Amino acid sequence: MKTFYVTTPIYYANSLPHLGHLYTMIVADTIARSKRQQGIDTLFLTGTDEHGINIERAAQKAGRTPKEQADYVVNYYKKMTAEFGLDGEHGGYDIFMRTTEPFHYEGVSEFWRRVAKAKTPKGNSAIYKGHYEGWFCAACAAYKTEDEYRKPKTEGAAPTCLIHDTALDRISEDSYFFRLSDYDQALLSLYENRPDFVRPESRNNEVISFVRGGLQDLSVSRPRTSVSWGVPVPDDPDHTMYVWFEALTNYITAIGFGNEERERAFGFEKYWPALHLVGKDILRFHAVYWPAFLLAAGVELPRAIVAHGMWVDPSGRKMSKTIGNIVELDVLSRHFPVDAIRYFSLREMVFGQDGRFGYEALIDRANSDLASGLGNLSSRTLTMISRYCEGRIPSGHIPEEKLLLAKRTGVDTDETTIAGFIEHARDQFLQHFESFAFSRALEVAWSVVARVDKMITDAKPWDLAKDENQKQTLNAVLYRAAESLRWLCVLLYPVMPGASRDISSQLGLSDSSVTTDPAQLKWGALKEGQPIDEIKPIFPRIDKAKTMAEINQGTEPTAIHATEADAVTRAATQADTKPAPPMKHALEADAVAGAEGITSFIEIGDFAKVDLRVGEVLSAERVPKADKLLLMKIDIGEEQPRQVLAGIAQYYEPEKLVGRKVVVVANLKPRKLRGFESQGMVVAASIGEEGRPVIATFAEDVPNGARLK
Ligand code: MSP
């Protein structure tokens, strides 16, 4: 069986991840899913880079040991990758690598020994001991030459890193060196013989000119007295390996290099070489240093180094803590569905170039391409099948005797026209995908959405439905739309696994239908007569003003939506990624507006039965012997405040609630809880698996007692 191995860089465990880190994982996850779809045995590796001075310093600052610091960051990664559907449980990565694991120490020591024994192409020892004198950036974990730093304004001060703007460390110490300078010719012939080794091409040229400019030997250790948090140099424990030497090696130690148990569990022999996905900022380490180390150790070179660009803010500025423009994962996950984030990242960034990230742009794309585009196509097609075809996939065949009639309506009687269009689009899509041009691939997929939309609009099924003689024409149009949707689900699965599964299951197809090889798709495989499933809107329309206000004020999204148009939800059956956060708590009843013909619509009068009032918390206290309950007095504009009990004590400090505006269900039948009467209910969103409550509130000033309609 064919195998494929894709890796992300391992992330520094000094700080929590942001959009930039998430992006590399999304791309790797997308590639892995696409390979799996093709039936290739695929391994996807991610993880954390836990050693080095930078982590030591971050730990010190936070009052933790380096290991505690790493554990803290890893816990966050695990939580976030689960929330974003990127972990193993959701069909994402297979290995979360940690460089502090013993097997890594073993593997990397073996690797060092091999390099230390090796001769360079020019016949010298690949590793030698010397003295290093120069500047080092802890944040880059890299030595800096004169053209890589900014000279200090005052004499005697340290220069600053051009990337991080932080002061460099002066280093003057004994160290082991890797004789990189002997590898220039070997590397240049590698790039020449394998033009696909570094991708995209522009990056390849960058690497070639760097190597042509001449290579200096690389210091690959620090004295233990300077850096103790790392892997000791084999047979010389007074030195710690340079963190990049050790970190790069994770790609092979993770799957079994130098450790038999690991080899049995995963298989270096089986999966290596890998495709390394990296940001352009760390290209040199991967495309120059890493192949040179591997050449020295006599290990096969990677399959390819694929470099993406950086996310910058809407004004083109680099994301930085100082500017405060970092896109935090908590915010993203709180306000946006996973598939919208995945779609936006892959559609908006032209792979290899920098991309601008703005919440407004994300909302616009989600609303236009997803809610109004694919989501609408899916819901209108399914709704019409439900309405006009008794909820079963109709026949796509127009019998001979009806062809003339059909022609008169303007409907193309030749099914192969649309089939040919979509086949051609599929081929183009796959071609772009193979060359990492995700944005172009998605453009092609959306040309299919537009084409099918137009086919429906031109055919006017609602008119055809009025004429019994046009029944077969109507059926054919709807069959074509449904079959196109099935194709789209398969094509889009690697990008939007959750939504693809949802649409596919609404079409009545099994879970595995989206994971079939798109190259094997055959027009017409959708079975006539198959019942469709319950229809639920796939993509929520995001209320831009409201979401932007919530993001800017740092508040949680609210569960109750003021307008009917908002009241759509993602299918609760979503298997691969978490449901859209703002909609998660939606009651069954508010789950369905926006699509025709769904039986569980409610009338506006039903909604009006719920008396929702603005309230102000006057007091809040814990209920003795009830861990979860808070007892609140809430002013909802009546003579007496209401006494309301809420199961939120594990998440809210009572004191902090006082003075807060909340939404109260005022006409809920009173009931007793733990001996106290509860005269209403506070509305909250329910977040995550554990259903963390987040109380609904208002961005603007509202009087107590105001009614929500
Ligand atoms: N630990 C090293 C990698 C070692 S791999 C053997 C490292 N870690 S990192 O945490 O700083 O960065 C990891 C990845 O995140 C890199 O691919 C980097 O390009 C990516 N990104 C960090 N910020 C980014 C953006 N603003 N935009 C896109 N990707 C960015 O480097």
mmCIF file of C-alpha atoms in Angstrom, residues 10-155:
data_model
loop_
_atom_site.group_PDB
_atom_site.id
_atom_site.type_symbol
_atom_site.label_atom_id
_atom_site.label_comp_id
_atom_site.label_asym_id
_atom_site.label_seq_id
_atom_site.Cartn_x
_atom_site.Cartn_y
_atom_site.Cartn_z
ATOM 1 C CA ILE A 10 6.883 21.503 15.996
ATOM 2 C CA TYR A 11 5.742 24.620 17.804
ATOM 3 C CA TYR A 12 7.755 26.414 20.458
ATOM 4 C CA ALA A 13 6.396 25.678 23.888
ATOM 5 C CA ASN A 14 7.171 29.179 25.138
ATOM 6 C CA SER A 15 3.822 30.735 24.272
ATOM 7 C CA LEU A 16 0.288 29.855 23.329
ATOM 8 C CA PRO A 17 -0.526 29.314 19.662
ATOM 9 C CA HIS A 18 -2.321 31.774 17.401
ATOM 10 C CA LEU A 19 -3.742 31.787 13.884
ATOM 11 C CA GLY A 20 -0.295 31.408 12.299
ATOM 12 C CA HIS A 21 0.286 28.126 14.100
ATOM 13 C CA LEU A 22 -3.244 26.941 13.465
ATOM 14 C CA TYR A 23 -2.840 27.609 9.765
ATOM 15 C CA THR A 24 0.093 25.231 9.275
ATOM 16 C CA MET A 25 -1.967 22.568 11.011
ATOM 17 C CA ILE A 26 -5.051 23.247 8.899
ATOM 18 C CA VAL A 27 -3.017 22.910 5.725
ATOM 19 C CA ALA A 28 -1.357 19.697 6.905
ATOM 20 C CA ASP A 29 -4.706 18.317 8.011
ATOM 21 C CA THR A 30 -6.222 19.150 4.639
ATOM 22 C CA ILE A 31 -3.385 17.448 2.789
ATOM 23 C CA ALA A 32 -3.604 14.391 5.069
ATOM 24 C CA ARG A 33 -7.363 14.066 4.563
ATOM 25 C CA SER A 34 -6.989 14.378 0.839
ATOM 26 C CA LYS A 35 -4.358 11.613 0.773
ATOM 27 C CA ARG A 36 -6.499 9.395 2.987
ATOM 28 C CA GLN A 37 -9.400 9.952 0.656
ATOM 29 C CA GLN A 38 -7.241 8.535 -2.108
ATOM 30 C CA GLY A 39 -6.751 5.388 -0.072
ATOM 31 C CA ILE A 40 -3.146 6.211 0.818
ATOM 32 C CA ASP A 41 -1.906 5.098 4.232
ATOM 33 C CA THR A 42 -1.158 8.535 5.647
ATOM 34 C CA LEU A 43 0.652 9.671 8.750
ATOM 35 C CA PHE A 44 0.278 13.219 10.026
ATOM 36 C CA LEU A 45 2.715 14.544 12.612
ATOM 37 C CA THR A 46 2.578 17.687 14.690
ATOM 38 C CA GLY A 47 3.878 18.577 18.112
ATOM 39 C CA THR A 48 5.921 20.882 20.263
ATOM 40 C CA ASP A 49 9.515 22.016 20.369
ATOM 41 C CA GLU A 50 10.195 22.105 24.073
ATOM 42 C CA HIS A 51 13.888 22.739 24.618
ATOM 43 C CA GLY A 52 16.183 25.721 24.476
ATOM 44 C CA ILE A 53 16.895 29.015 26.106
ATOM 45 C CA ASN A 54 13.671 30.605 24.946
ATOM 46 C CA ILE A 55 11.512 28.074 26.742
ATOM 47 C CA GLU A 56 13.769 28.243 29.791
ATOM 48 C CA ARG A 57 13.267 32.002 29.907
ATOM 49 C CA ALA A 58 9.512 31.860 29.341
ATOM 50 C CA ALA A 59 9.210 29.317 32.142
ATOM 51 C CA GLN A 60 11.237 31.466 34.493
ATOM 52 C CA LYS A 61 9.056 34.466 33.715
ATOM 53 C CA ALA A 62 5.907 32.478 34.430
ATOM 54 C CA GLY A 63 7.318 30.983 37.629
ATOM 55 C CA ARG A 64 7.304 27.471 36.209
ATOM 56 C CA THR A 65 9.910 24.830 35.534
ATOM 57 C CA PRO A 66 10.632 24.377 31.809
ATOM 58 C CA LYS A 67 8.757 21.072 31.851
ATOM 59 C CA GLU A 68 5.751 22.690 33.539
ATOM 60 C CA GLN A 69 5.866 25.425 30.940
ATOM 61 C CA ALA A 70 5.903 22.855 28.145
ATOM 62 C CA ASP A 71 3.056 20.887 29.754
ATOM 63 C CA TYR A 72 1.007 24.044 30.054
ATOM 64 C CA VAL A 73 1.421 24.913 26.380
ATOM 65 C CA VAL A 74 0.882 21.305 25.291
ATOM 66 C CA ASN A 75 -2.381 21.130 27.243
ATOM 67 C CA TYR A 76 -3.573 24.201 25.449
ATOM 68 C CA TYR A 77 -2.549 22.754 22.086
ATOM 69 C CA LYS A 78 -4.397 19.552 22.816
ATOM 70 C CA LYS A 79 -7.519 21.433 23.826
ATOM 71 C CA MET A 80 -7.402 23.712 20.797
ATOM 72 C CA THR A 81 -6.623 20.986 18.284
ATOM 73 C CA ALA A 82 -9.626 19.065 19.609
ATOM 74 C CA GLU A 83 -11.823 22.139 19.335
ATOM 75 C CA PHE A 84 -10.696 22.744 15.799
ATOM 76 C CA GLY A 85 -11.201 19.087 14.867
ATOM 77 C CA LEU A 86 -7.500 18.575 14.169
ATOM 78 C CA ASP A 87 -6.704 15.868 16.681
ATOM 79 C CA GLY A 88 -6.686 12.133 16.171
ATOM 80 C CA GLU A 89 -10.167 11.701 17.492
ATOM 81 C CA HIS A 90 -11.512 13.934 14.748
ATOM 82 C CA GLY A 91 -9.504 12.312 11.981
ATOM 83 C CA GLY A 92 -6.599 14.777 12.232
ATOM 84 C CA TYR A 93 -3.012 14.192 13.376
ATOM 85 C CA ASP A 94 -1.690 10.739 14.240
ATOM 86 C CA ILE A 95 1.174 11.822 16.457
ATOM 87 C CA PHE A 96 1.546 14.773 18.773
ATOM 88 C CA MET A 97 5.296 14.826 19.194
ATOM 89 C CA ARG A 98 6.980 16.217 22.285
ATOM 90 C CA THR A 99 10.732 16.655 22.178
ATOM 91 C CA THR A 100 10.951 15.991 25.911
ATOM 92 C CA GLU A 101 9.961 12.368 25.430
ATOM 93 C CA PRO A 102 12.673 9.762 26.148
ATOM 94 C CA PHE A 103 12.446 8.076 22.753
ATOM 95 C CA HIS A 104 13.334 11.412 21.165
ATOM 96 C CA TYR A 105 16.463 11.683 23.329
ATOM 97 C CA GLU A 106 17.416 8.208 22.195
ATOM 98 C CA GLY A 107 16.756 8.814 18.516
ATOM 99 C CA VAL A 108 18.423 12.174 18.385
ATOM 100 C CA SER A 109 21.523 10.846 20.163
ATOM 101 C CA GLU A 110 21.782 8.093 17.581
ATOM 102 C CA PHE A 111 21.426 10.695 14.846
ATOM 103 C CA TRP A 112 24.172 12.873 16.365
ATOM 104 C CA ARG A 113 26.500 9.887 16.624
ATOM 105 C CA ARG A 114 25.981 9.069 12.970
ATOM 106 C CA VAL A 115 26.686 12.649 11.904
ATOM 107 C CA ALA A 116 29.706 12.820 14.214
ATOM 108 C CA LYS A 117 31.158 9.724 12.540
ATOM 109 C CA ALA A 118 30.522 10.999 9.025
ATOM 110 C CA LYS A 119 32.875 12.554 6.538
ATOM 111 C CA THR A 120 31.673 15.493 4.455
ATOM 112 C CA PRO A 121 31.700 15.322 0.620
ATOM 113 C CA LYS A 122 35.077 17.032 0.840
ATOM 114 C CA GLY A 123 36.443 14.329 3.146
ATOM 115 C CA ASN A 124 36.430 16.290 6.426
ATOM 116 C CA SER A 125 34.767 15.314 9.705
ATOM 117 C CA ALA A 126 31.179 16.524 9.620
ATOM 118 C CA ILE A 127 31.335 17.644 13.248
ATOM 119 C CA TYR A 128 34.285 19.315 14.932
ATOM 120 C CA LYS A 129 34.877 21.237 18.130
ATOM 121 C CA GLY A 130 35.624 24.930 17.975
ATOM 122 C CA HIS A 131 34.840 28.298 19.496
ATOM 123 C CA TYR A 132 31.812 30.392 18.662
ATOM 124 C CA GLU A 133 31.882 34.141 18.852
ATOM 125 C CA GLY A 134 28.820 36.070 17.759
ATOM 126 C CA TRP A 135 25.189 37.028 18.243
ATOM 127 C CA PHE A 136 22.258 34.759 18.951
ATOM 128 C CA CYS A 137 18.507 35.440 18.907
ATOM 129 C CA ALA A 138 16.753 33.376 21.569
ATOM 130 C CA ALA A 139 13.324 33.824 19.963
ATOM 131 C CA CYS A 140 14.564 32.565 16.560
ATOM 132 C CA ALA A 141 16.902 30.109 18.284
ATOM 133 C CA ALA A 142 19.339 31.208 15.598
ATOM 134 C CA TYR A 143 22.790 32.687 15.210
ATOM 135 C CA LYS A 144 22.705 36.020 13.458
ATOM 136 C CA THR A 145 25.140 37.431 10.965
ATOM 137 C CA GLU A 146 25.647 41.136 10.419
ATOM 138 C CA ASP A 147 23.001 41.416 7.729
ATOM 139 C CA GLU A 148 20.462 39.704 9.963
ATOM 140 C CA TYR A 149 20.422 42.194 12.813
ATOM 141 C CA ARG A 150 19.847 45.893 13.421
ATOM 142 C CA LYS A 151 22.871 47.713 14.782
ATOM 143 C CA PRO A 152 22.308 49.334 18.182
ATOM 144 C CA LYS A 153 21.699 53.088 18.369
ATOM 145 C CA THR A 154 23.910 53.469 21.421
ATOM 146 C CA GLU A 155 27.392 52.150 21.449
#
